[in-house]
mmCIF file of C-alpha atoms in Angstrom:
data_model
loop_
_atom_site.group_PDB
_atom_site.id
_atom_site.type_symbol
_atom_site.label_atom_id
_atom_site.label_comp_id
_atom_site.label_asym_id
_atom_site.label_seq_id
_atom_site.Cartn_x
_atom_site.Cartn_y
_atom_site.Cartn_z
ATOM 1 C CA UNK A 1 -2.424 0.964 -13.899
ATOM 2 C CA UNK A 2 -3.499 -2.785 -14.445
ATOM 3 C CA UNK A 3 -1.373 -5.912 -13.983
ATOM 4 C CA UNK A 4 0.306 -6.245 -17.255
ATOM 5 C CA UNK A 5 2.819 -9.031 -18.382
ATOM 6 C CA UNK A 6 5.268 -7.235 -20.614
ATOM 7 C CA UNK A 7 7.888 -8.012 -23.137
ATOM 8 C CA UNK A 8 9.710 -6.076 -25.874
ATOM 9 C CA UNK A 9 7.147 -7.069 -28.474
ATOM 10 C CA UNK A 10 4.145 -5.899 -26.469
ATOM 11 C CA UNK A 11 5.756 -2.521 -25.793
ATOM 12 C CA UNK A 12 7.368 -2.202 -29.195
ATOM 13 C CA UNK A 13 10.938 -2.232 -27.912
ATOM 14 C CA UNK A 14 13.928 -3.193 -29.951
ATOM 15 C CA UNK A 15 15.391 -6.589 -29.378
ATOM 16 C CA UNK A 16 17.859 -7.123 -26.544
ATOM 17 C CA UNK A 17 21.326 -5.812 -27.175
ATOM 18 C CA UNK A 18 24.446 -6.142 -24.897
ATOM 19 C CA UNK A 19 25.978 -3.068 -23.279
ATOM 20 C CA UNK A 20 27.291 -2.086 -19.976
ATOM 21 C CA UNK A 21 25.390 -2.482 -16.735
ATOM 22 C CA UNK A 22 26.445 -1.679 -13.211
ATOM 23 C CA UNK A 23 25.343 -3.838 -10.147
ATOM 24 C CA UNK A 24 25.643 -2.499 -6.566
ATOM 25 C CA UNK A 25 25.197 -5.416 -4.161
ATOM 26 C CA UNK A 26 26.791 -8.747 -5.062
ATOM 27 C CA UNK A 27 25.405 -11.110 -2.445
ATOM 28 C CA UNK A 28 23.029 -13.942 -3.383
ATOM 29 C CA UNK A 29 20.657 -11.910 -5.583
ATOM 30 C CA UNK A 30 23.368 -9.673 -7.001
ATOM 31 C CA UNK A 31 25.563 -12.566 -7.878
ATOM 32 C CA UNK A 32 22.820 -14.235 -9.866
ATOM 33 C CA UNK A 33 22.051 -10.997 -11.539
ATOM 34 C CA UNK A 34 25.733 -10.727 -12.679
ATOM 35 C CA UNK A 35 25.788 -14.195 -14.063
ATOM 36 C CA UNK A 36 22.550 -13.632 -16.063
ATOM 37 C CA UNK A 37 23.736 -10.255 -17.412
ATOM 38 C CA UNK A 38 27.163 -11.533 -18.190
ATOM 39 C CA UNK A 39 25.864 -14.769 -20.034
ATOM 40 C CA UNK A 40 23.472 -12.488 -22.002
ATOM 41 C CA UNK A 41 26.436 -10.519 -23.426
ATOM 42 C CA UNK A 42 26.534 -7.602 -21.054
ATOM 43 C CA UNK A 43 29.760 -6.010 -19.620
ATOM 44 C CA UNK A 44 29.130 -5.846 -16.025
ATOM 45 C CA UNK A 45 30.658 -3.552 -13.421
ATOM 46 C CA UNK A 46 30.051 -4.256 -9.841
ATOM 47 C CA UNK A 47 30.540 -3.049 -6.251
ATOM 48 C CA UNK A 48 30.029 -4.646 -2.911
ATOM 49 C CA UNK A 49 31.835 -3.714 0.363
ATOM 50 C CA UNK A 50 32.161 -7.403 1.176
ATOM 51 C CA UNK A 51 33.401 -8.710 -2.212
ATOM 52 C CA UNK A 52 36.933 -8.392 -3.837
ATOM 53 C CA UNK A 53 36.714 -10.988 -6.580
ATOM 54 C CA UNK A 54 34.157 -11.856 -9.283
ATOM 55 C CA UNK A 55 34.620 -14.067 -12.359
ATOM 56 C CA UNK A 56 31.818 -12.132 -14.308
ATOM 57 C CA UNK A 57 31.951 -8.689 -13.160
ATOM 58 C CA UNK A 58 34.565 -5.992 -13.292
ATOM 59 C CA UNK A 59 34.781 -4.841 -9.639
ATOM 60 C CA UNK A 60 35.151 -1.244 -8.754
ATOM 61 C CA UNK A 61 36.229 0.334 -5.495
ATOM 62 C CA UNK A 62 32.852 2.234 -4.770
ATOM 63 C CA UNK A 63 29.119 2.655 -5.888
ATOM 64 C CA UNK A 64 30.255 6.056 -7.264
ATOM 65 C CA UNK A 65 32.717 4.495 -9.493
ATOM 66 C CA UNK A 66 29.860 2.268 -10.927
ATOM 67 C CA UNK A 67 27.671 5.277 -11.685
ATOM 68 C CA UNK A 68 30.765 6.789 -13.490
ATOM 69 C CA UNK A 69 31.131 3.834 -15.705
ATOM 70 C CA UNK A 70 27.490 2.864 -16.237
ATOM 71 C CA UNK A 71 24.219 4.596 -17.412
ATOM 72 C CA UNK A 72 22.103 1.805 -16.156
ATOM 73 C CA UNK A 73 22.775 0.485 -12.583
ATOM 74 C CA UNK A 74 21.059 -2.169 -10.614
ATOM 75 C CA UNK A 75 20.605 -2.224 -6.845
ATOM 76 C CA UNK A 76 20.549 -5.663 -5.189
ATOM 77 C CA UNK A 77 20.812 -4.440 -1.570
ATOM 78 C CA UNK A 78 19.303 -5.798 1.654
ATOM 79 C CA UNK A 79 16.842 -3.155 2.559
ATOM 80 C CA UNK A 80 15.638 0.267 1.702
ATOM 81 C CA UNK A 81 17.807 1.945 4.348
ATOM 82 C CA UNK A 82 20.747 0.724 2.479
ATOM 83 C CA UNK A 83 19.303 2.129 -0.780
ATOM 84 C CA UNK A 84 19.253 5.465 0.930
ATOM 85 C CA UNK A 85 22.750 5.297 1.937
ATOM 86 C CA UNK A 86 23.875 4.378 -1.474
ATOM 87 C CA UNK A 87 21.875 7.108 -3.071
ATOM 88 C CA UNK A 88 23.417 9.616 -0.760
ATOM 89 C CA UNK A 89 26.914 8.259 -1.613
ATOM 90 C CA UNK A 90 26.402 8.675 -5.362
ATOM 91 C CA UNK A 91 24.324 11.913 -5.187
ATOM 92 C CA UNK A 92 26.848 14.038 -7.008
ATOM 93 C CA UNK A 93 27.505 11.331 -9.575
ATOM 94 C CA UNK A 94 23.936 11.220 -10.884
ATOM 95 C CA UNK A 95 23.618 12.580 -14.424
ATOM 96 C CA UNK A 96 19.996 13.837 -15.241
ATOM 97 C CA UNK A 97 18.353 12.312 -18.391
ATOM 98 C CA UNK A 98 21.097 9.674 -18.466
ATOM 99 C CA UNK A 99 21.177 7.608 -15.442
ATOM 100 C CA UNK A 100 18.602 4.789 -14.782
ATOM 101 C CA UNK A 101 18.379 2.889 -11.523
ATOM 102 C CA UNK A 102 16.878 -0.458 -11.382
ATOM 103 C CA UNK A 103 16.149 -1.492 -7.804
ATOM 104 C CA UNK A 104 15.730 -5.223 -6.990
ATOM 105 C CA UNK A 105 15.749 -4.612 -3.279
ATOM 106 C CA UNK A 106 13.044 -5.835 -1.145
ATOM 107 C CA UNK A 107 12.309 -2.614 0.847
ATOM 108 C CA UNK A 108 9.703 -0.566 2.279
ATOM 109 C CA UNK A 109 7.182 0.409 -0.489
ATOM 110 C CA UNK A 110 6.683 3.970 0.764
ATOM 111 C CA UNK A 111 10.477 4.640 0.937
ATOM 112 C CA UNK A 112 10.845 3.133 -2.640
ATOM 113 C CA UNK A 113 8.151 5.566 -3.760
ATOM 114 C CA UNK A 114 9.828 8.462 -2.232
ATOM 115 C CA UNK A 115 13.138 7.537 -4.004
ATOM 116 C CA UNK A 116 11.373 7.438 -7.319
ATOM 117 C CA UNK A 117 9.757 10.906 -6.784
ATOM 118 C CA UNK A 118 13.065 12.456 -5.624
ATOM 119 C CA UNK A 119 15.012 11.076 -8.448
ATOM 120 C CA UNK A 120 12.298 11.825 -10.958
ATOM 121 C CA UNK A 121 12.424 15.511 -10.028
ATOM 122 C CA UNK A 122 16.172 15.379 -10.919
ATOM 123 C CA UNK A 123 15.665 13.672 -14.216
ATOM 124 C CA UNK A 124 16.977 10.432 -13.042
ATOM 125 C CA UNK A 125 14.891 7.210 -13.849
ATOM 126 C CA UNK A 126 14.034 4.979 -10.945
ATOM 127 C CA UNK A 127 12.220 1.665 -11.616
ATOM 128 C CA UNK A 128 11.684 -1.306 -9.256
ATOM 129 C CA UNK A 129 12.376 -4.714 -10.584
ATOM 130 C CA UNK A 130 11.690 -7.132 -7.631
ATOM 131 C CA UNK A 131 12.520 -10.737 -8.167
ATOM 132 C CA UNK A 132 9.783 -13.364 -7.287
ATOM 133 C CA UNK A 133 11.948 -16.299 -6.617
ATOM 134 C CA UNK A 134 15.293 -17.197 -5.067
ATOM 135 C CA UNK A 135 18.719 -16.412 -6.449
ATOM 136 C CA UNK A 136 18.853 -19.966 -7.932
ATOM 137 C CA UNK A 137 15.634 -19.413 -9.610
ATOM 138 C CA UNK A 138 16.737 -16.253 -11.164
ATOM 139 C CA UNK A 139 20.085 -17.822 -12.108
ATOM 140 C CA UNK A 140 18.131 -20.611 -13.915
ATOM 141 C CA UNK A 141 15.793 -18.184 -15.682
ATOM 142 C CA UNK A 142 12.766 -19.433 -13.680
ATOM 143 C CA UNK A 143 11.896 -16.319 -11.648
ATOM 144 C CA UNK A 144 9.494 -13.540 -12.280
ATOM 145 C CA UNK A 145 10.245 -9.786 -12.360
ATOM 146 C CA UNK A 146 7.728 -7.516 -10.618
ATOM 147 C CA UNK A 147 8.149 -4.040 -12.149
ATOM 148 C CA UNK A 148 7.027 -0.827 -10.623
ATOM 149 C CA UNK A 149 7.371 2.421 -12.394
ATOM 150 C CA UNK A 150 6.096 4.762 -15.207
ATOM 151 C CA UNK A 151 5.529 2.696 -18.413
ATOM 152 C CA UNK A 152 7.627 5.208 -20.497
ATOM 153 C CA UNK A 153 10.582 4.657 -18.140
ATOM 154 C CA UNK A 154 10.127 0.779 -18.181
ATOM 155 C CA UNK A 155 9.975 0.297 -21.891
ATOM 156 C CA UNK A 156 13.705 1.113 -22.574
ATOM 157 C CA UNK A 157 14.675 -1.384 -19.908
ATOM 158 C CA UNK A 158 12.870 -4.345 -21.377
ATOM 159 C CA UNK A 159 15.901 -5.755 -22.999
ATOM 160 C CA UNK A 160 17.683 -5.869 -19.583
ATOM 161 C CA UNK A 161 14.610 -7.496 -18.001
ATOM 162 C CA UNK A 162 14.508 -10.049 -20.556
ATOM 163 C CA UNK A 163 18.200 -10.988 -20.129
ATOM 164 C CA UNK A 164 17.245 -11.653 -16.462
ATOM 165 C CA UNK A 165 13.886 -13.409 -16.645
ATOM 166 C CA UNK A 166 11.492 -14.989 -19.090
ATOM 167 C CA UNK A 167 8.573 -13.144 -17.374
ATOM 168 C CA UNK A 168 8.084 -9.540 -16.167
ATOM 169 C CA UNK A 169 4.816 -8.063 -14.898
ATOM 170 C CA UNK A 170 4.113 -4.388 -14.576
ATOM 171 C CA UNK A 171 2.190 -4.129 -11.342
ATOM 172 C CA UNK A 172 1.800 -0.268 -11.213
ATOM 173 C CA UNK A 173 3.860 2.820 -10.155
ATOM 174 C CA UNK A 174 6.970 2.780 -8.195
ATOM 175 C CA UNK A 175 6.323 1.313 -4.709
ATOM 176 C CA UNK A 176 3.754 -1.106 -5.885
ATOM 177 C CA UNK A 177 6.281 -3.808 -6.915
ATOM 178 C CA UNK A 178 7.677 -3.744 -3.400
ATOM 179 C CA UNK A 179 4.013 -4.253 -2.108
ATOM 180 C CA UNK A 180 3.502 -7.161 -4.432
ATOM 181 C CA UNK A 181 6.878 -8.731 -3.521
ATOM 182 C CA UNK A 182 5.729 -8.816 0.101
ATOM 183 C CA UNK A 183 2.491 -10.494 -0.842
ATOM 184 C CA UNK A 184 4.630 -13.069 -2.815
ATOM 185 C CA UNK A 185 7.065 -13.424 0.113
ATOM 186 C CA UNK A 186 4.224 -13.782 2.571
ATOM 187 C CA UNK A 187 2.733 -16.755 0.891
ATOM 188 C CA UNK A 188 6.084 -18.404 -0.118
ATOM 189 C CA UNK A 189 7.352 -18.112 3.510
ATOM 190 C CA UNK A 190 4.167 -19.852 4.853
ATOM 191 C CA UNK A 191 4.375 -22.447 2.321
ATOM 192 C CA UNK A 192 7.955 -23.335 3.630
ATOM 193 C CA UNK A 193 6.612 -23.240 7.270
ATOM 194 C CA UNK A 194 3.743 -25.527 6.434
ATOM 195 C CA UNK A 195 5.841 -27.927 4.546
ATOM 196 C CA UNK A 196 8.366 -28.064 7.478
ATOM 197 C CA UNK A 197 5.442 -28.756 9.995
ATOM 198 C CA UNK A 198 3.920 -31.439 7.812
ATOM 199 C CA UNK A 199 7.224 -33.223 7.400
ATOM 200 C CA UNK A 200 7.760 -33.155 11.196
ATOM 201 C CA UNK A 201 4.209 -34.223 11.946
ATOM 202 C CA UNK A 202 4.672 -37.080 9.470
ATOM 203 C CA UNK A 203 8.053 -38.198 11.166
ATOM 204 C CA UNK A 204 6.671 -38.063 14.562
ATOM 205 C CA UNK A 205 3.888 -40.357 13.339
ATOM 206 C CA UNK A 206 6.591 -42.899 12.217
ATOM 207 C CA UNK A 207 6.791 -42.079 8.508
ATOM 208 C CA UNK A 208 10.061 -41.563 6.688
ATOM 209 C CA UNK A 209 10.474 -37.908 5.752
ATOM 210 C CA UNK A 210 11.571 -38.789 2.230
ATOM 211 C CA UNK A 211 8.369 -40.970 1.860
ATOM 212 C CA UNK A 212 6.089 -38.053 3.181
ATOM 213 C CA UNK A 213 7.631 -35.584 0.709
ATOM 214 C CA UNK A 214 7.241 -38.049 -2.199
ATOM 215 C CA UNK A 215 3.715 -38.788 -1.608
ATOM 216 C CA UNK A 216 2.640 -35.208 -0.846
ATOM 217 C CA UNK A 217 4.328 -34.132 -4.144
ATOM 218 C CA UNK A 218 1.856 -36.296 -5.973
ATOM 219 C CA UNK A 219 -1.320 -35.028 -4.210
ATOM 220 C CA UNK A 220 -3.289 -31.837 -4.192
ATOM 221 C CA UNK A 221 -1.175 -30.642 -1.249
ATOM 222 C CA UNK A 222 1.761 -30.174 -3.775
ATOM 223 C CA UNK A 223 3.422 -26.790 -3.918
ATOM 224 C CA UNK A 224 6.622 -25.574 -5.720
ATOM 225 C CA UNK A 225 8.198 -25.242 -2.391
ATOM 226 C CA UNK A 226 8.443 -29.036 -2.142
ATOM 227 C CA UNK A 227 10.691 -29.027 -5.208
ATOM 228 C CA UNK A 228 12.879 -26.203 -3.998
ATOM 229 C CA UNK A 229 13.091 -26.740 -0.441
ATOM 230 C CA UNK A 230 11.702 -30.312 0.384
ATOM 231 C CA UNK A 231 14.864 -32.401 -0.111
ATOM 232 C CA UNK A 232 16.855 -29.831 1.947
ATOM 233 C CA UNK A 233 14.504 -30.388 4.779
ATOM 234 C CA UNK A 234 14.621 -34.147 4.433
ATOM 235 C CA UNK A 235 18.473 -34.133 4.417
ATOM 236 C CA UNK A 236 19.012 -31.445 6.934
ATOM 237 C CA UNK A 237 21.280 -29.679 4.475
ATOM 238 C CA UNK A 238 20.899 -25.838 4.733
ATOM 239 C CA UNK A 239 24.366 -24.809 3.625
ATOM 240 C CA UNK A 240 24.883 -22.967 0.362
ATOM 241 C CA UNK A 241 21.763 -20.764 0.863
ATOM 242 C CA UNK A 242 19.543 -19.679 -1.977
ATOM 243 C CA UNK A 243 18.100 -17.065 0.460
ATOM 244 C CA UNK A 244 18.889 -16.740 4.110
ATOM 245 C CA UNK A 245 16.578 -17.200 7.056
ATOM 246 C CA UNK A 246 17.634 -13.632 8.433
ATOM 247 C CA UNK A 247 16.577 -11.994 5.152
ATOM 248 C CA UNK A 248 13.180 -13.482 5.145
ATOM 249 C CA UNK A 249 12.722 -12.543 8.787
ATOM 250 C CA UNK A 250 13.392 -8.970 7.639
ATOM 251 C CA UNK A 251 10.640 -9.284 5.068
ATOM 252 C CA UNK A 252 8.120 -10.612 7.494
ATOM 253 C CA UNK A 253 8.755 -7.981 9.983
ATOM 254 C CA UNK A 254 8.069 -5.437 7.111
ATOM 255 C CA UNK A 255 4.875 -7.242 6.206
ATOM 256 C CA UNK A 256 3.808 -7.006 9.825
ATOM 257 C CA UNK A 257 4.609 -3.314 10.030
ATOM 258 C CA UNK A 258 2.602 -2.516 6.884
ATOM 259 C CA UNK A 259 -0.296 -4.599 7.995
ATOM 260 C CA UNK A 260 -0.421 -2.986 11.422
ATOM 261 C CA UNK A 261 -0.386 0.416 9.928
ATOM 262 C CA UNK A 262 -3.150 -0.544 7.524
ATOM 263 C CA UNK A 263 -5.321 -2.455 10.036
ATOM 264 C CA UNK A 264 -4.673 -5.807 8.064
ATOM 265 C CA UNK A 265 -4.987 -9.057 9.885
ATOM 266 C CA UNK A 266 -2.125 -11.388 9.284
ATOM 267 C CA UNK A 267 -2.232 -13.844 12.282
ATOM 268 C CA UNK A 268 -0.283 -16.501 10.363
ATOM 269 C CA UNK A 269 2.467 -14.236 9.512
ATOM 270 C CA UNK A 270 2.698 -13.008 13.121
ATOM 271 C CA UNK A 271 3.299 -16.591 14.367
ATOM 272 C CA UNK A 272 5.649 -17.198 11.443
ATOM 273 C CA UNK A 273 7.747 -14.165 12.581
ATOM 274 C CA UNK A 274 8.013 -15.444 16.113
ATOM 275 C CA UNK A 275 9.349 -18.790 14.952
ATOM 276 C CA UNK A 276 11.864 -17.215 12.525
ATOM 277 C CA UNK A 277 13.065 -14.802 15.189
ATOM 278 C CA UNK A 278 13.493 -17.671 17.690
ATOM 279 C CA UNK A 279 15.621 -19.480 15.113
ATOM 280 C CA UNK A 280 17.626 -16.374 14.397
ATOM 281 C CA UNK A 281 18.428 -15.985 18.197
ATOM 282 C CA UNK A 282 19.689 -19.718 18.050
ATOM 283 C CA UNK A 283 22.170 -18.835 15.299
ATOM 284 C CA UNK A 284 20.246 -20.103 12.308
ATOM 285 C CA UNK A 285 19.910 -16.795 10.572
ATOM 286 C CA UNK A 286 22.902 -17.234 7.904
ATOM 287 C CA UNK A 287 21.420 -20.649 6.722
ATOM 288 C CA UNK A 288 19.094 -21.235 3.841
ATOM 289 C CA UNK A 289 15.508 -20.375 4.863
ATOM 290 C CA UNK A 290 14.471 -24.012 4.590
ATOM 291 C CA UNK A 291 16.093 -24.269 8.006
ATOM 292 C CA UNK A 292 12.782 -23.455 9.424
ATOM 293 C CA UNK A 293 12.617 -27.105 9.398
ATOM 294 C CA UNK A 294 14.559 -27.027 12.719
ATOM 295 C CA UNK A 295 11.516 -25.544 14.423
ATOM 296 C CA UNK A 296 9.466 -28.601 13.784
ATOM 297 C CA UNK A 297 11.889 -31.462 14.510
ATOM 298 C CA UNK A 298 12.212 -32.665 11.026
ATOM 299 C CA UNK A 299 15.912 -33.588 11.464
ATOM 300 C CA UNK A 300 17.292 -35.295 14.621
ATOM 301 C CA UNK A 301 19.540 -33.133 16.684
ATOM 302 C CA UNK A 302 19.557 -30.390 14.044
ATOM 303 C CA UNK A 303 20.407 -27.624 16.342
ATOM 304 C CA UNK A 304 23.459 -29.316 17.806
ATOM 305 C CA UNK A 305 24.690 -30.172 14.313
ATOM 306 C CA UNK A 306 24.275 -26.708 12.940
ATOM 307 C CA UNK A 307 25.671 -24.874 16.010
ATOM 308 C CA UNK A 308 28.567 -27.102 16.518
#
């Protein structure tokens, strides 16, 4: 299957309509998903073991309750092992020819493919919808959805995807979206690391970090990361994360596992992983992933301030 930007018009799907959608996992990404769906007119039911209040979702007491209420359920979970656990919990709730699972989890591609095959054999639709972009990018309608699944299963979900993002691209069968999301995250993470190192290098040479960022933003060195993470690195403000450092470290480890099994050389990602792991050990894991700036001395006494 070729890469294919898709929308309701291209696939001949009826215009978006409101309805009921369930969301399992209400962290940074899940919270943004809830907001987008609610603001698009959907009635949203949600569940997360860590959340008891939501302004835009009707919270239920279990993932099973979400499946009882909703035919379409989105997963916004931290990893594929958690997807497996949730699927096990809701196993007896699944209704063949009725339930559709849309998985936005960044997980292991082979495991996601296995979930698709197992559910398809039971008459349950499973489609990947990985978000290329941060929770803020999704919330602002600036992210891109990477879709993995059978086209005939994807088509009815186009109105839902269009409520979430302006752009969706069908990258292939189930599992392929997770592969592509890792390609995306590899580059995005290295862009952050390169920006952090450049700001630190410039500061060490006596330039103001804000000036370095401003000038670089107007040269061929520009990247979108400068807009989304540059000011955070300049200010040393890593609170209110768009995406946490520990979550990205999980992704980089997954990238390295897949690369090793396939004989793929990823020397930059290997060094990136080492830096992220050191920062996590220092207690930076829960901060915004722009905190990688701490590894390059871009903010004076950053570690002492954060760990105080």
